[in-house]
Amino acid sequence: MLDFLKIALPLVLLATMPARQSQAAETPSSDVRVVIDVSGSMKKNDPKNLRAPALRMLVGLMPDDANAGVWTFAKMVNMLVPWQKVDDDWRQKAIEKSSKIHSLGLYTNIELALQKATKTGIQNNPKQRQSLILLSDGFVDLQPGQKASEASRQRILNDIVPKLKAANLAVHTIALSDNADHELLKAISMETDGWYQQANTADDLQRIFLHMFEKATQPDTVPLADNQFKIDSSVNEMTVLAFRKAGSAETQLKSPDGKTLTELDQSEKIRWLHEDSFDLITIENPVTGEWRIDAQLDPDNRVMVVTDMKLQTSDLPNNVLKGEKFDFHATLTDHGKAITRKDFLELVDGSLKQNSEQGEKQVSMTLDPQKSQFNATLGEEFTAGRQDVIVTLKSATFERQRRQSINVIAAPYYVETERLPGDNRSHRIQVQVEPTLIKPDSLSIKALLREENGSEWPYDMQKTDTNNWQLTLTELTNEANYELSLQLRGETPEGRPVFLQAEPIKLKDELTAEKTAELFDEELTPILDPITGEDEANVDIMPLDDDLLLDDSDNSSDTSMSDNTKLLIGNAIIVCLLIAGVIWWRRQNAATMAVGDML
């Protein structure tokens, strides 16, 4: 009986929900612009032209309420798919146009590509989530030459990026090569609070495009466990993305009513996009109940839904600093209004996971019935690198999930320590910050010096330049070890407060070692380890210049012979010369002697 109530009560409450809701913040619509490099270098970095299926996947996932467009660029820029409202006609046109992606272009005009793709429709509107996905495999390269290319690069950073940032447009950049201008692509994404990622191979593109799509549109999803998921009656449409390996069996869907769906079952209500590495299936008004994907398990498999009951959460920045904390909120809405029924919300379980390279961590979520939202505090468990934040709200009758990826930066500052010369032991410490992450004007730095005996002295670091703080410690006790701790307080460029504690700095007295080095007039040459037979394969054999070889031989003999050896050789040469002289003198005398003298 209790189990029946757990299932039946939410259904009754959902049926009566419209009269018991309050207005919620409107979900921002999405504006997505995709800019793809088609220069000739792509022949090497994307030989199978995997940009095309990656674009088709992105197009198939694009929601109806979004605006989207696609541009390709090399020397010039081509609007491959017009920027407009997404609908079935737009998707079909984009899928057809994807075959036009090539690798035949000359040069790489990133500046012009950004200008053309953001020429119209860009505005700082809180009701619109604006994103641009830029894929390139090279450097800015213009026909006039290196000077023009460098000038274009500077205009991107100095003119275009500030305008995009002011318009609240996030640029997500993908580098498809080790030889790409990673510094430029990182700077563009960091300045606009976008996401930067390097694709190690073209095979990674589809998954990267998926992650970029989720950042740009933040779709509603349902949890997927062991390729099984639940669909409730409020879902109007579902889209299943199932990745597959080459040569694997075809993907199938098992519906709650026992039917098996394949690519052959396409109809007006079932769209099925089949590619070598994934299947994308969209079904209108899907049957409610338990579904199963009959395909290999993959962490990037997704089930996205169009539904009247949505999960709205706090938007986390794409780039955060280690040590930042965030109040995170999750709310259920129905037809755009927050669900406030306390008896309904109490039957909902809220959970939050943080996934990173270090593993998975659970974060507790608590219901605030006054605000009709689930709350959590994030940041304490963040480690440097990528973090996936996954929030799930579910009851016996429905499940909703949303995921966000963030880049956690461990140390957005640079610390330099210097042992000053002189008899009085002194150290100078200088600090600079990354201005794209911390506003220098907002920063204050406190230092605490601690001696190994436990004594402590506090200091304020002095600002000596626009982005430089300095502290000079004098009269420190010789041969004593110290530890210096720094605390940084300031704001990010977006106005978020920041409190960071740097790793303690060890200040050791190295005066004895320095004086020892000064006793030697000549520079000591390190002794190299001999090359063994195992190492010979790793040794580069370089051609030698004859003059250089002679110089090296002379130097080698000078350094390898002792003074005694040199003296012995010199004496031997003198003796040989004397003997030769005597022999020559005797021959000369014999040649001039008379015949009578010889008798």
XYZ file of C-alpha atoms in Angstrom:
599
model
C 0.000 0.000 0.000
C 2.844 2.388 0.863
C 4.553 1.754 -2.472
C 1.286 2.443 -4.272
C 0.946 5.821 -2.508
C 4.510 6.780 -3.437
C 3.640 6.276 -7.087
C 0.049 7.489 -7.128
C 0.433 10.628 -4.994
C 2.914 12.402 -7.307
C 0.656 11.667 -10.266
C -2.305 13.269 -8.487
C -0.206 16.250 -7.458
C 1.096 16.711 -10.991
C -2.473 16.710 -12.284
C -3.395 19.549 -9.931
C -0.130 21.461 -10.343
C -1.100 24.396 -12.608
C -3.226 26.053 -9.931
C -0.446 25.799 -7.347
C 2.604 27.340 -8.953
C 4.503 30.603 -8.730
C 6.286 32.433 -11.503
C 9.868 31.256 -12.105
C 12.675 32.902 -14.002
C 12.260 32.329 -17.711
C 14.730 29.857 -19.165
C 17.091 31.713 -21.540
C 16.842 30.788 -25.194
C 19.984 29.623 -26.977
C 21.930 31.316 -29.763
C 24.598 28.996 -31.180
C 27.050 29.920 -33.943
C 29.438 27.270 -35.296
C 32.608 28.369 -37.135
C 34.672 25.638 -38.844
C 38.160 25.826 -40.364
C 38.369 24.425 -43.934
C 41.988 25.345 -44.699
C 44.281 22.894 -46.491
C 46.018 21.750 -43.295
C 42.798 19.963 -42.361
C 43.707 17.282 -44.929
C 46.323 16.095 -42.444
C 44.513 16.737 -39.168
C 41.059 15.546 -40.306
C 41.766 13.168 -43.201
C 38.374 11.430 -42.898
C 36.535 14.777 -42.756
C 34.938 13.889 -39.409
C 33.906 17.537 -39.019
C 30.867 16.698 -41.196
C 29.292 13.974 -38.985
C 30.181 15.988 -35.882
C 28.209 18.910 -37.320
C 25.296 16.634 -38.241
C 25.160 15.377 -34.660
C 25.163 18.942 -33.353
C 22.413 19.908 -35.790
C 20.275 16.927 -34.802
C 20.522 17.876 -31.129
C 19.689 21.561 -31.627
C 16.414 22.515 -29.874
C 13.529 24.187 -31.688
C 13.641 27.346 -29.580
C 17.266 28.105 -30.538
C 18.764 30.350 -33.175
C 21.750 28.826 -34.973
C 24.042 29.226 -37.976
C 27.177 27.634 -39.444
C 30.152 29.332 -41.107
C 33.260 27.872 -42.767
C 36.463 29.838 -43.274
C 39.944 29.825 -44.758
C 41.045 32.939 -46.679
C 37.398 33.999 -46.972
C 34.277 33.188 -44.927
C 31.233 31.314 -46.187
C 27.858 31.172 -44.417
C 27.257 27.460 -44.844
C 23.887 27.442 -43.039
C 22.009 30.736 -42.471
C 21.626 31.980 -38.923
C 17.924 31.685 -38.097
C 15.343 29.963 -35.919
C 15.878 26.214 -35.713
C 13.155 23.980 -37.139
C 12.962 20.769 -39.144
C 13.648 22.590 -42.427
C 16.764 24.248 -40.948
C 18.033 20.896 -39.649
C 17.518 19.206 -43.010
C 19.283 22.024 -44.827
C 22.190 21.909 -42.353
C 22.544 18.133 -42.735
C 22.661 18.487 -46.516
C 25.149 21.358 -46.369
C 27.484 19.405 -44.068
C 28.747 17.535 -47.144
C 30.196 20.871 -48.343
C 32.812 20.888 -45.572
C 36.240 20.440 -47.213
C 39.982 20.937 -46.714
C 40.829 22.935 -49.836
C 41.073 26.495 -48.539
C 44.151 28.715 -48.481
C 45.209 30.656 -45.384
C 43.445 30.925 -42.003
C 41.570 34.183 -41.412
C 40.197 33.728 -37.885
C 39.607 37.475 -37.493
C 37.278 37.679 -40.479
C 35.486 34.482 -39.399
C 34.682 35.948 -35.970
C 33.537 39.213 -37.527
C 31.211 37.561 -40.047
C 29.716 35.090 -37.569
C 28.864 37.807 -35.032
C 27.843 40.567 -37.427
C 24.112 40.376 -36.669
C 21.894 39.361 -33.773
C 24.440 39.761 -30.964
C 23.092 41.583 -27.916
C 23.633 41.521 -24.166
C 20.280 40.048 -23.249
C 19.824 38.034 -20.014
C 17.022 36.093 -21.721
C 19.423 34.805 -24.343
C 22.399 32.421 -23.912
C 24.865 33.305 -26.682
C 27.657 30.940 -27.687
C 30.112 30.570 -30.539
C 31.971 27.300 -31.215
C 35.251 27.899 -33.080
C 37.198 24.961 -34.550
C 40.656 25.572 -36.030
C 43.906 23.653 -36.495
C 46.376 26.451 -37.121
C 47.591 29.996 -36.614
C 46.242 33.228 -38.043
C 47.662 33.159 -41.573
C 46.912 35.933 -44.061
C 48.080 36.218 -47.647
C 50.094 39.470 -47.180
C 52.496 37.704 -44.813
C 53.723 37.446 -41.240
C 53.349 41.111 -40.258
C 49.749 41.241 -41.446
C 48.993 37.954 -39.694
C 50.427 39.180 -36.404
C 48.490 42.446 -36.691
C 45.280 40.469 -37.284
C 46.011 38.321 -34.227
C 46.420 41.431 -32.076
C 43.151 42.898 -33.384
C 41.360 39.704 -32.332
C 42.649 40.069 -28.772
C 42.439 43.850 -28.475
C 39.283 44.681 -30.454
C 37.059 41.688 -31.207
C 37.293 39.753 -27.936
C 36.413 42.749 -25.693
C 33.317 43.404 -27.834
C 32.201 39.775 -27.593
C 32.784 39.811 -23.849
C 30.752 43.013 -23.482
C 27.924 41.344 -25.426
C 28.061 38.377 -23.007
C 28.903 35.912 -25.789
C 30.935 32.870 -24.726
C 33.414 31.591 -27.303
C 34.203 27.880 -26.982
C 37.393 27.018 -28.876
C 38.607 23.662 -30.196
C 42.222 23.151 -31.308
C 42.516 20.259 -33.767
C 46.309 20.100 -33.887
C 49.412 20.282 -31.749
C 50.504 23.102 -34.066
C 47.426 25.274 -33.492
C 47.770 28.677 -31.822
C 46.807 27.318 -28.402
C 47.711 30.574 -26.683
C 45.296 32.546 -28.859
C 42.463 30.012 -28.611
C 42.855 29.795 -24.827
C 42.888 33.584 -24.505
C 39.692 33.938 -26.571
C 37.829 31.361 -24.462
C 39.141 32.580 -21.098
C 38.337 36.234 -21.803
C 34.749 35.405 -22.796
C 34.268 32.718 -20.092
C 34.122 30.052 -22.756
C 35.632 26.576 -22.866
C 38.909 25.594 -24.533
C 39.727 22.020 -25.517
C 42.319 20.350 -27.694
C 41.188 17.446 -29.839
C 43.989 14.910 -29.873
C 42.530 13.316 -32.998
C 39.651 14.058 -35.334
C 37.861 11.063 -33.778
C 37.394 13.172 -30.626
C 35.423 15.851 -32.454
C 31.953 14.355 -32.040
C 32.260 14.022 -28.268
C 33.775 17.496 -27.977
C 30.921 18.931 -30.059
C 28.486 17.188 -27.698
C 30.096 18.825 -24.651
C 30.135 22.211 -26.400
C 26.464 21.778 -27.301
C 25.573 21.048 -23.675
C 27.362 24.228 -22.621
C 25.642 26.290 -25.281
C 22.068 25.028 -24.758
C 21.982 23.276 -21.349
C 19.319 20.761 -22.431
C 16.876 18.889 -20.213
C 17.905 15.268 -19.794
C 16.822 12.163 -17.915
C 19.321 9.965 -16.036
C 20.783 7.053 -17.955
C 22.013 4.053 -15.930
C 23.253 0.888 -17.672
C 21.613 2.222 -20.856
C 18.179 2.269 -19.158
C 16.021 5.350 -18.586
C 12.486 6.360 -17.627
C 10.102 8.561 -19.597
C 7.133 10.181 -17.840
C 3.896 11.598 -19.215
C 5.159 15.200 -19.282
C 7.764 14.381 -21.978
C 6.689 15.531 -25.430
C 9.796 14.415 -27.287
C 12.984 12.512 -26.526
C 16.317 12.351 -28.339
C 18.658 9.434 -27.702
C 22.351 9.752 -28.554
C 24.164 6.395 -28.553
C 27.853 6.205 -29.459
C 29.129 3.035 -31.089
C 32.429 1.556 -32.182
C 33.183 0.708 -35.789
C 31.959 -2.746 -36.663
C 29.640 -3.042 -33.668
C 26.055 -4.278 -33.934
C 23.352 -1.823 -34.973
C 21.741 0.234 -32.243
C 18.247 -0.732 -31.135
C 15.723 0.793 -28.730
C 13.525 -1.347 -26.481
C 10.287 0.465 -25.600
C 8.203 -0.088 -22.444
C 5.492 -1.834 -24.473
C 7.965 -4.512 -25.641
C 8.630 -3.189 -29.151
C 12.117 -3.096 -30.665
C 12.916 -0.024 -32.770
C 15.674 0.084 -35.398
C 16.773 2.470 -38.140
C 14.215 0.823 -40.436
C 11.369 2.117 -38.252
C 11.793 5.752 -39.298
C 8.542 7.643 -39.753
C 7.068 11.091 -39.277
C 7.341 10.599 -35.509
C 10.698 8.800 -35.450
C 13.818 10.447 -36.912
C 16.912 8.238 -37.000
C 20.344 9.629 -37.958
C 22.844 6.788 -38.379
C 26.596 7.465 -38.606
C 29.596 5.165 -38.364
C 30.280 6.189 -34.763
C 26.866 7.139 -33.350
C 23.080 6.948 -33.723
C 20.782 9.874 -32.998
C 17.114 8.935 -32.532
C 14.324 11.467 -31.952
C 10.843 10.241 -31.032
C 7.745 12.401 -30.630
C 5.339 11.579 -27.785
C 7.316 8.556 -26.590
C 5.615 5.787 -24.629
C 5.890 6.333 -20.878
C 7.807 3.854 -18.780
C 11.179 2.095 -18.806
C 13.233 2.283 -22.015
C 16.524 0.567 -22.855
C 19.249 1.309 -25.398
C 20.479 -1.936 -26.906
C 24.040 -0.804 -27.621
C 27.405 -0.605 -25.911
C 27.686 1.380 -22.696
C 29.331 4.766 -23.133
C 29.687 7.640 -20.652
C 28.719 10.102 -23.387
C 25.412 8.426 -24.238
C 22.559 10.852 -23.561
C 18.766 11.038 -23.405
C 17.526 14.598 -23.937
C 13.868 15.504 -23.568
C 11.437 18.233 -24.521
C 9.122 18.483 -21.564
C 6.762 20.775 -19.718
C 8.396 19.842 -16.422
C 11.952 21.112 -16.419
C 14.903 21.166 -14.068
C 16.376 24.622 -13.661
C 19.680 25.073 -11.847
C 22.239 27.729 -11.082
C 24.586 28.424 -13.989
C 28.197 27.811 -12.981
C 30.986 29.761 -14.701
C 32.999 27.787 -17.229
C 36.255 28.805 -15.542
C 36.562 29.053 -11.764
C 39.419 29.393 -9.310
C 40.296 26.728 -6.818
C 38.974 27.998 -3.493
C 35.879 29.720 -4.878
C 32.582 28.642 -3.324
C 29.150 28.719 -4.933
C 25.625 28.493 -3.569
C 23.970 26.065 -5.961
C 20.182 25.867 -6.411
C 17.914 23.457 -8.293
C 14.213 24.059 -9.000
C 11.499 22.062 -10.754
C 9.220 24.013 -13.077
C 6.047 23.165 -14.958
C 5.150 25.284 -17.992
C 7.804 27.808 -16.920
C 6.551 28.212 -13.337
C 8.202 26.906 -10.208
C 6.502 23.960 -8.525
C 5.822 25.020 -4.938
C 3.659 22.201 -3.576
C 5.461 21.172 -0.394
C 3.811 17.729 -0.246
C 4.995 17.076 -3.819
C 8.564 18.340 -3.296
C 8.979 16.247 -0.164
C 8.600 13.154 -2.348
C 11.474 14.303 -4.577
C 15.040 13.181 -3.938
C 17.799 15.627 -4.845
C 21.384 14.452 -5.427
C 24.521 16.071 -6.785
C 27.725 14.437 -8.021
C 31.131 15.897 -8.823
C 33.163 13.852 -11.294
C 36.853 14.506 -11.886
C 40.040 12.623 -12.669
C 40.311 11.923 -8.933
C 36.966 10.106 -8.934
C 33.354 10.749 -7.986
C 32.156 12.678 -4.946
C 28.628 13.070 -3.623
C 27.430 16.468 -2.390
C 24.344 16.652 -0.188
C 21.322 18.679 -1.325
C 18.663 19.931 1.064
C 15.143 21.114 0.324
C 14.248 24.672 1.296
C 10.418 24.523 1.388
C 10.135 28.300 1.741
C 11.871 28.866 -1.599
C 10.778 25.553 -3.181
C 14.316 24.723 -4.185
C 17.080 22.236 -3.452
C 20.338 23.784 -2.236
C 23.998 22.772 -2.054
C 27.365 24.452 -1.559
C 30.007 23.772 -4.197
C 33.711 24.500 -4.299
C 35.156 22.882 -1.209
C 35.794 19.597 -3.038
C 36.945 21.098 -6.334
C 40.333 19.928 -7.578
C 42.344 21.451 -10.390
C 41.196 20.438 -13.873
C 37.852 19.497 -15.336
C 34.901 18.926 -12.999
C 31.533 17.564 -14.148
C 28.692 18.683 -11.875
C 25.617 16.449 -12.295
C 22.392 17.244 -10.407
C 19.445 14.829 -10.383
C 15.929 15.310 -9.051
C 13.655 12.290 -9.137
C 10.635 10.658 -7.572
C 8.826 7.401 -8.217
C 7.231 8.828 -11.376
C 9.800 11.091 -13.028
C 13.503 11.844 -13.280
C 15.325 14.950 -14.437
C 19.043 15.566 -14.716
C 21.342 18.351 -15.738
C 25.120 18.425 -16.062
C 27.654 21.212 -16.270
C 31.397 21.046 -16.867
C 33.753 23.576 -15.313
C 37.476 24.183 -15.534
C 39.073 24.651 -12.098
C 42.281 26.677 -12.155
C 44.611 25.979 -9.240
C 46.939 28.987 -9.186
C 46.018 32.115 -11.198
C 49.088 33.891 -9.822
C 52.865 33.803 -10.157
C 55.214 33.933 -7.166
C 58.934 34.658 -7.473
C 61.373 34.489 -4.551
C 64.928 35.842 -4.585
C 67.738 35.514 -2.037
C 69.398 38.936 -1.984
C 73.222 39.137 -1.819
C 74.958 40.523 1.263
C 75.943 39.544 4.761
C 72.522 40.416 6.217
C 70.176 37.622 5.159
C 67.328 39.079 3.041
C 64.673 37.677 0.695
C 62.463 39.456 -1.851
C 59.053 37.993 -2.809
C 57.074 39.241 -5.832
C 53.547 38.268 -6.884
C 51.643 38.798 -10.131
C 48.126 37.602 -11.013
C 46.460 36.513 -14.246
C 44.299 39.583 -15.054
C 41.759 37.519 -17.039
C 40.961 35.667 -13.791
C 41.562 38.230 -11.022
C 41.195 42.005 -11.322
C 44.532 43.490 -10.180
C 42.811 46.654 -8.897
C 40.722 44.595 -6.472
C 43.568 42.553 -5.012
C 45.138 42.731 -1.567
C 47.761 40.266 -0.347
C 48.645 39.477 3.256
C 51.694 37.457 4.243
C 52.531 35.545 7.397
C 56.178 34.650 8.109
C 56.673 31.704 10.412
C 60.030 30.609 11.842
C 60.713 26.959 12.644
C 60.643 27.770 16.376
C 57.004 28.890 16.048
C 57.478 32.690 15.979
C 55.195 34.544 13.516
C 55.225 37.996 11.891
C 52.349 39.374 9.689
C 52.976 41.646 6.672
C 51.012 43.428 3.934
C 52.543 43.078 0.485
C 52.991 46.419 -1.246
C 51.733 47.062 -4.746
C 54.625 48.375 -6.839
C 53.026 48.343 -10.292
C 49.724 47.735 -12.064
C 50.124 44.007 -11.554
C 53.021 43.493 -9.151
C 53.157 43.085 -5.375
C 56.403 42.973 -3.427
C 57.660 42.103 0.045
C 61.287 42.314 1.220
C 62.240 40.422 4.363
C 65.487 41.570 5.995
C 67.656 40.644 8.974
C 66.548 37.001 8.936
C 68.496 34.649 11.164
C 71.230 32.815 9.321
C 70.927 29.027 9.028
C 67.248 29.184 10.144
C 64.362 27.920 8.003
C 61.238 30.049 7.458
C 57.834 29.479 5.870
C 55.877 32.274 4.211
C 52.091 31.944 3.724
C 50.174 34.230 1.322
C 46.467 35.080 1.345
C 44.963 36.791 -1.723
C 41.608 38.599 -1.651
C 40.024 40.176 -4.699
C 37.412 39.809 -7.413
C 37.137 38.042 -10.730
C 36.437 40.196 -13.817
C 32.786 39.093 -13.418
C 32.693 40.509 -9.860
C 32.801 37.232 -7.888
C 34.716 37.534 -4.606
C 37.896 35.476 -4.409
C 39.883 34.281 -1.395
C 42.942 32.198 -2.226
C 45.652 30.688 -0.058
C 48.897 29.997 -1.874
C 51.086 27.028 -1.112
C 53.563 27.962 1.691
C 56.919 29.225 0.441
C 60.026 27.677 2.002
C 62.777 30.222 2.728
C 66.040 28.402 3.407
C 69.412 29.909 4.242
C 71.577 28.989 1.273
C 74.334 31.475 2.163
C 76.892 28.753 3.001
C 76.452 27.097 -0.379
C 76.767 30.445 -2.144
C 80.017 31.296 -0.345
C 81.423 27.865 -1.155
C 80.790 28.452 -4.832
C 82.591 31.778 -4.675
C 85.838 30.080 -3.512
C 86.402 28.621 -6.984
C 87.830 30.944 -9.627
C 86.936 28.562 -12.455
C 83.492 27.324 -13.314
C 83.065 23.660 -12.415
C 82.086 21.419 -15.346
C 79.691 18.602 -14.462
C 80.926 15.097 -15.145
C 78.683 13.394 -17.685
C 77.633 9.802 -17.230
C 79.231 7.472 -19.814
C 77.032 6.326 -22.668
C 76.247 2.638 -22.417
C 75.263 0.274 -25.188
C 71.590 0.712 -24.218
C 71.884 4.479 -24.663
C 73.593 4.469 -28.071
C 70.272 4.359 -29.925
C 69.219 7.632 -28.250
C 72.375 9.551 -29.232
C 72.132 11.914 -32.196
C 75.156 11.586 -34.535
C 75.788 15.054 -35.979
C 78.196 15.858 -38.864
C 81.263 17.714 -37.644
C 82.910 20.734 -39.215
C 86.610 20.099 -39.991
C 87.802 23.284 -38.296
C 85.646 22.565 -35.275
C 86.994 19.024 -35.143
C 90.558 20.299 -35.153
C 89.856 22.799 -32.404
C 88.188 20.129 -30.328
C 91.171 17.788 -30.773
C 93.612 20.430 -29.614
C 91.545 21.270 -26.600
C 91.118 17.595 -25.794
C 94.889 16.939 -25.835
C 95.556 19.971 -23.661
C 93.129 18.884 -21.018
C 93.914 15.149 -21.126
C 97.804 15.323 -20.860
C 99.529 15.975 -17.547
C 102.472 18.424 -17.251
C 104.967 15.535 -16.695
C 103.815 13.815 -19.873
C 104.270 17.028 -21.829
C 107.819 17.434 -20.411
C 108.839 13.872 -21.354
C 107.550 14.303 -24.886
C 109.401 17.604 -25.230
C 112.705 16.109 -24.017
C 112.308 13.128 -26.370
C 111.827 15.497 -29.308
C 115.011 17.425 -28.345
C 117.086 14.187 -28.099
C 115.811 13.047 -31.470
C 116.800 16.382 -33.004
C 120.333 16.129 -31.518
C 120.848 12.596 -32.883
C 119.621 13.634 -36.287
C 122.023 16.586 -36.226
C 125.043 14.419 -35.410
C 124.239 11.951 -38.202
C 123.827 14.764 -40.715
C 127.198 16.335 -39.674
C 129.077 13.054 -40.072
C 127.647 12.474 -43.563
C 128.656 15.944 -44.625
C 132.249 15.397 -43.495
C 132.429 12.021 -45.275
C 131.322 13.571 -48.540
C 134.206 16.153 -48.594
C 137.092 13.820 -47.504
C 139.967 13.152 -50.088
C 140.466 9.718 -51.571
C 144.012 9.510 -50.201
C 142.695 10.246 -46.746
C 140.349 7.272 -47.069
C 143.256 4.804 -47.705
